[in-house]
Tab-separated table of N, CA and C in Angstrom:
chain	number	residue	atom	x	y	z
B	8	MET	N	44.624	-21.423	12.389
B	8	MET	CA	43.587	-21.278	11.404
B	8	MET	C	43.325	-19.797	11.096
B	9	LYS	N	43.584	-18.848	12.076
B	9	LYS	CA	43.260	-17.448	11.795
B	9	LYS	C	44.249	-16.867	10.690
B	10	PRO	N	45.561	-17.238	10.635
B	10	PRO	CA	46.314	-16.669	9.505
B	10	PRO	C	45.920	-17.238	8.163
B	11	TYR	N	45.254	-18.352	8.016
B	11	TYR	CA	44.809	-18.854	6.751
B	11	TYR	C	43.609	-18.056	6.334
B	12	LEU	N	42.668	-17.783	7.237
B	12	LEU	CA	41.534	-17.179	6.997
B	12	LEU	C	41.858	-15.624	6.586
B	13	LEU	N	42.899	-15.119	7.232
B	13	LEU	CA	43.201	-13.728	6.954
B	13	LEU	C	43.844	-13.667	5.669
B	14	SER	N	44.587	-14.626	5.292
B	14	SER	CA	45.280	-14.709	3.865
B	14	SER	C	44.212	-14.810	2.812
B	15	LEU	N	43.215	-15.651	3.192
B	15	LEU	CA	42.157	-15.772	2.218
B	15	LEU	C	41.271	-14.515	1.985
B	16	GLY	N	41.099	-13.921	3.067
B	16	GLY	CA	40.339	-12.584	3.016
B	16	GLY	C	41.136	-11.537	2.219
B	17	VAL	N	42.473	-11.442	2.486
B	17	VAL	CA	43.174	-10.442	1.797
B	17	VAL	C	43.259	-10.901	0.224
B	18	GLY	N	43.386	-12.068	-0.043
B	18	GLY	CA	43.294	-12.482	-1.450
B	18	GLY	C	42.008	-12.091	-2.134
B	19	LEU	N	40.891	-12.390	-1.508
B	19	LEU	CA	39.651	-11.999	-1.933
B	19	LEU	C	39.468	-10.517	-2.176
B	20	LEU	N	40.042	-9.726	-1.251
B	20	LEU	CA	40.000	-8.241	-1.446
B	20	LEU	C	40.822	-7.818	-2.583
B	21	VAL	N	41.948	-8.381	-2.811
B	21	VAL	CA	42.844	-8.066	-3.913
B	21	VAL	C	42.135	-8.471	-5.193
B	22	GLY	N	41.423	-9.646	-5.287
B	22	GLY	CA	40.671	-10.007	-6.473
B	22	GLY	C	39.652	-9.111	-6.684
B	23	VAL	N	38.897	-8.597	-5.766
B	23	VAL	CA	37.775	-7.651	-6.103
B	23	VAL	C	38.414	-6.308	-6.535
B	24	ILE	N	39.518	-5.928	-5.980
B	24	ILE	CA	40.122	-4.606	-6.485
B	24	ILE	C	40.588	-4.924	-7.985
B	25	TYR	N	41.181	-5.926	-8.383
B	25	TYR	CA	41.615	-6.371	-9.672
B	25	TYR	C	40.381	-6.185	-10.559
B	26	SER	N	39.306	-6.852	-10.103
B	26	SER	CA	38.061	-6.862	-10.948
B	26	SER	C	37.565	-5.419	-11.198
B	27	LEU	N	37.506	-4.584	-10.105
B	27	LEU	CA	37.000	-3.222	-10.305
B	27	LEU	C	37.883	-2.348	-11.189
B	28	LEU	N	39.196	-2.623	-11.237
B	28	LEU	CA	40.078	-2.007	-12.062
B	28	LEU	C	40.127	-2.426	-13.466
B	29	GLY	N	39.504	-3.656	-13.682
B	29	GLY	CA	39.444	-4.279	-15.017
B	29	GLY	C	40.735	-4.875	-15.421
B	30	VAL	N	41.574	-5.312	-14.467
B	30	VAL	CA	42.894	-5.964	-14.758
B	30	VAL	C	42.871	-7.348	-14.435
B	31	ARG	N	43.698	-8.127	-15.088
B	31	ARG	CA	43.841	-9.638	-14.662
B	31	ARG	C	44.934	-9.736	-13.645
B	32	SER	N	44.739	-10.807	-12.927
B	32	SER	CA	45.871	-11.147	-11.862
B	32	SER	C	47.172	-11.390	-12.671
B	33	PRO	N	48.447	-11.209	-12.086
B	33	PRO	CA	49.574	-11.350	-12.661
B	33	PRO	C	49.931	-12.710	-13.145
B	34	ALA	N	49.340	-13.736	-12.440
B	34	ALA	CA	49.573	-15.116	-12.866
B	34	ALA	C	48.277	-15.882	-12.581
B	35	PRO	N	48.059	-16.891	-13.483
B	35	PRO	CA	46.897	-17.679	-13.199
B	35	PRO	C	47.074	-18.435	-11.807
B	36	PRO	N	45.979	-18.499	-11.063
B	36	PRO	CA	46.115	-19.023	-9.609
B	36	PRO	C	46.811	-20.231	-9.642
B	37	ALA	N	46.491	-21.248	-10.524
B	37	ALA	CA	47.167	-22.569	-10.345
B	37	ALA	C	48.610	-22.537	-10.467
B	38	ILE	N	49.004	-21.750	-11.487
B	38	ILE	CA	50.487	-21.546	-11.748
B	38	ILE	C	51.204	-20.777	-10.526
B	39	ALA	N	50.544	-19.878	-9.942
B	39	ALA	CA	51.136	-19.206	-8.784
B	39	ALA	C	51.247	-20.162	-7.710
B	40	LEU	N	50.212	-20.885	-7.480
B	40	LEU	CA	50.210	-21.824	-6.304
B	40	LEU	C	51.193	-22.904	-6.487
B	41	LEU	N	51.339	-23.484	-7.650
B	41	LEU	CA	52.344	-24.402	-7.992
B	41	LEU	C	53.806	-23.797	-7.793
B	42	GLY	N	54.000	-22.594	-8.150
B	42	GLY	CA	55.223	-21.999	-8.036
B	42	GLY	C	55.648	-21.867	-6.497
B	43	LEU	N	54.649	-21.379	-5.667
B	43	LEU	CA	54.831	-21.320	-4.396
B	43	LEU	C	55.174	-22.638	-3.660
B	44	MET	N	54.432	-23.736	-4.031
B	44	MET	CA	54.685	-25.018	-3.465
B	44	MET	C	56.110	-25.500	-3.872
B	45	GLY	N	56.530	-25.297	-5.196
B	45	GLY	CA	57.902	-25.574	-5.549
B	45	GLY	C	58.853	-24.853	-4.701
B	46	MET	N	58.654	-23.618	-4.336
B	46	MET	CA	59.545	-22.832	-3.567
B	46	MET	C	59.781	-23.471	-2.110
B	47	LEU	N	58.634	-23.770	-1.596
B	47	LEU	CA	58.674	-24.455	-0.278
B	47	LEU	C	59.261	-25.738	-0.262
B	48	LEU	N	59.002	-26.652	-1.233
B	48	LEU	CA	59.661	-27.856	-1.320
B	48	LEU	C	61.191	-27.802	-1.635
B	49	GLY	N	61.431	-26.940	-2.598
B	49	GLY	CA	62.860	-26.606	-2.988
B	49	GLY	C	63.728	-26.159	-1.816
B	50	GLU	N	63.093	-25.454	-0.955
B	50	GLU	CA	63.805	-24.904	0.239
B	50	GLU	C	64.260	-26.113	1.142
B	51	GLN	N	63.548	-27.069	1.092
B	51	GLN	CA	63.940	-28.426	2.035
B	51	GLN	C	64.885	-29.316	1.317
B	52	ALA	N	65.032	-29.257	-0.024
B	52	ALA	CA	65.849	-30.110	-0.801
B	52	ALA	C	67.306	-30.270	-0.313
B	53	VAL	N	68.004	-28.962	0.089
B	53	VAL	CA	69.408	-29.134	0.493
B	53	VAL	C	69.451	-29.820	2.035
B	54	PRO	N	68.592	-29.431	2.784
B	54	PRO	CA	68.822	-30.186	4.162
B	54	PRO	C	68.483	-31.758	3.941
B	55	ILE	N	67.682	-32.008	3.208
B	55	ILE	CA	67.286	-33.519	2.942
B	55	ILE	C	68.511	-34.185	2.239
B	56	ALA	N	69.145	-33.508	1.266
B	56	ALA	CA	70.262	-34.097	0.527
B	56	ALA	C	71.419	-34.213	1.444
B	57	LYS	N	71.645	-33.229	2.351
B	57	LYS	CA	72.739	-33.333	3.280
B	57	LYS	C	72.468	-34.604	4.210
B	58	ARG	N	71.258	-34.774	4.654
B	58	ARG	CA	71.039	-35.933	5.504
B	58	ARG	C	71.133	-37.176	4.771
B	59	LEU	N	70.834	-37.192	3.575
B	59	LEU	CA	71.034	-38.485	2.829
B	59	LEU	C	72.518	-38.748	2.531
B	60	LEU	N	73.337	-37.770	2.324
B	60	LEU	CA	74.775	-37.982	2.237
B	60	LEU	C	75.411	-38.385	3.518
B	61	THR	N	74.961	-37.837	4.629
B	61	THR	CA	75.567	-38.275	5.903
B	61	THR	C	74.888	-39.418	6.664
B	62	LYS	N	73.906	-40.037	5.885
B	62	LYS	CA	73.215	-41.178	6.488
B	62	LYS	C	72.454	-40.741	7.726
B	63	ALA	N	71.958	-39.546	7.854
B	63	ALA	CA	71.278	-39.148	9.010
B	63	ALA	C	69.707	-39.436	8.745
B	64	PRO	N	69.054	-39.646	9.773
B	64	PRO	CA	67.516	-40.038	9.494
B	64	PRO	C	66.761	-38.837	8.801
B	65	VAL	N	66.220	-39.337	7.663
B	65	VAL	CA	65.400	-38.321	6.836
B	65	VAL	C	64.052	-38.202	7.229
B	66	VAL	N	63.434	-39.388	7.502
B	66	VAL	CA	61.848	-39.442	7.757
B	66	VAL	C	61.691	-38.592	9.064
B	67	ALA	N	62.604	-38.766	9.998
B	67	ALA	CA	62.381	-37.983	11.377
B	67	ALA	C	62.544	-36.438	11.005
B	68	TYR	N	63.414	-36.068	10.131
B	68	TYR	CA	63.478	-34.704	9.730
B	68	TYR	C	62.261	-34.107	9.026
B	69	LEU	N	61.602	-35.050	8.172
B	69	LEU	CA	60.481	-34.661	7.410
B	69	LEU	C	59.335	-34.409	8.344
B	70	LYS	N	59.241	-35.074	9.575
B	70	LYS	CA	58.136	-34.930	10.502
B	70	LYS	C	58.449	-33.805	11.483
B	71	ALA	N	59.744	-33.325	11.462
B	71	ALA	CA	60.134	-32.313	12.495
B	71	ALA	C	59.428	-30.970	12.116
B	72	PRO	N	59.377	-30.139	13.161
B	72	PRO	CA	58.833	-28.696	12.874
B	72	PRO	C	59.633	-27.986	11.900
B	73	GLU	N	61.054	-28.162	11.903
B	73	GLU	CA	61.756	-27.289	11.006
B	73	GLU	C	61.556	-27.690	9.493
B	74	CYS	N	61.006	-28.865	9.313
B	74	CYS	CA	60.607	-29.205	7.786
B	74	CYS	C	59.090	-29.059	7.634
B	75	ALA	N	58.351	-29.912	8.366
B	75	ALA	CA	56.930	-29.982	8.149
B	75	ALA	C	56.270	-28.698	8.489
B	76	GLY	N	56.758	-28.052	9.570
B	76	GLY	CA	56.251	-26.711	9.929
B	76	GLY	C	56.515	-25.666	8.895
B	77	GLN	N	57.655	-25.646	8.246
B	77	GLN	CA	57.883	-24.736	7.067
B	77	GLN	C	57.037	-25.028	5.930
B	78	VAL	N	56.863	-26.249	5.548
B	78	VAL	CA	56.040	-26.506	4.272
B	78	VAL	C	54.538	-26.592	4.594
B	79	LEU	N	54.108	-27.037	5.636
B	79	LEU	CA	52.610	-27.185	5.927
B	79	LEU	C	52.032	-26.165	6.821
B	80	GLY	N	52.895	-25.362	7.586
B	80	GLY	CA	52.558	-24.454	8.463
B	80	GLY	C	52.413	-25.022	9.973
B	81	GLN	N	52.652	-24.210	10.872
B	81	GLN	CA	52.700	-24.643	12.272
B	81	GLN	C	51.340	-25.300	12.801
B	82	GLN	N	50.196	-24.825	12.220
B	82	GLN	CA	48.879	-25.436	12.546
B	82	GLN	C	48.828	-26.787	12.204
B	83	ALA	N	49.483	-27.216	11.045
B	83	ALA	CA	49.331	-28.616	10.456
B	83	ALA	C	50.085	-29.494	11.420
B	84	ILE	N	51.184	-29.029	12.062
B	84	ILE	CA	51.859	-30.051	12.969
B	84	ILE	C	51.614	-30.014	14.367
B	85	ALA	N	50.697	-28.972	14.764
B	85	ALA	CA	50.332	-28.829	16.200
B	85	ALA	C	49.560	-30.023	16.745
B	86	ASP	N	49.827	-30.405	17.899
B	86	ASP	CA	49.353	-31.677	18.353
B	86	ASP	C	48.079	-31.313	19.410
B	87	ASP	N	47.081	-30.492	18.826
B	87	ASP	CA	46.082	-30.182	19.620
B	87	ASP	C	44.710	-30.564	18.929
B	88	GLY	N	44.720	-31.495	18.007
B	88	GLY	CA	43.657	-31.928	17.430
B	88	GLY	C	43.175	-33.291	17.857
B	89	PRO	N	42.086	-33.929	17.362
B	89	PRO	CA	41.678	-35.201	17.785
B	89	PRO	C	42.673	-36.269	17.295
B	90	ASP	N	42.620	-37.344	18.032
B	90	ASP	CA	43.637	-38.458	17.734
B	90	ASP	C	42.994	-39.203	16.569
B	91	PRO	N	43.819	-39.550	15.456
B	91	PRO	CA	43.331	-40.209	14.345
B	91	PRO	C	42.643	-41.672	14.757
B	92	LYS	N	42.993	-42.190	15.978
B	92	LYS	CA	42.438	-43.406	16.380
B	92	LYS	C	41.022	-43.233	17.044
B	93	GLY	N	40.512	-42.051	17.163
B	93	GLY	CA	39.332	-41.811	17.658
B	93	GLY	C	39.230	-41.114	18.977
B	94	GLY	N	40.375	-41.073	19.741
B	94	GLY	CA	40.419	-40.434	21.104
B	94	GLY	C	40.881	-39.041	21.010
B	95	GLN	N	40.777	-38.289	22.114
B	95	GLN	CA	41.238	-36.957	22.059
B	95	GLN	C	42.600	-36.860	22.725
B	96	THR	N	43.409	-35.932	22.249
B	96	THR	CA	44.723	-35.801	22.843
B	96	THR	C	44.732	-34.909	24.089
């Protein structure tokens, strides 16, 4: 969670600097975020295509740290949160 908060804080700081200088950000935020998402997903397209061609398990790869961790971040796949069924892990 700390890297996310740090990233948000730096982004806010850059936004304040842009505002003080009277300049606009280089790209509208939605477009920039969609571009970053496309880059992350596109990075996984080749390994997924290779698995489809070799008939290797794709769903297992999507859940693996080398795919899910790259796209969602390591915190998103960490197994230290509450169990979705109500218990603690």
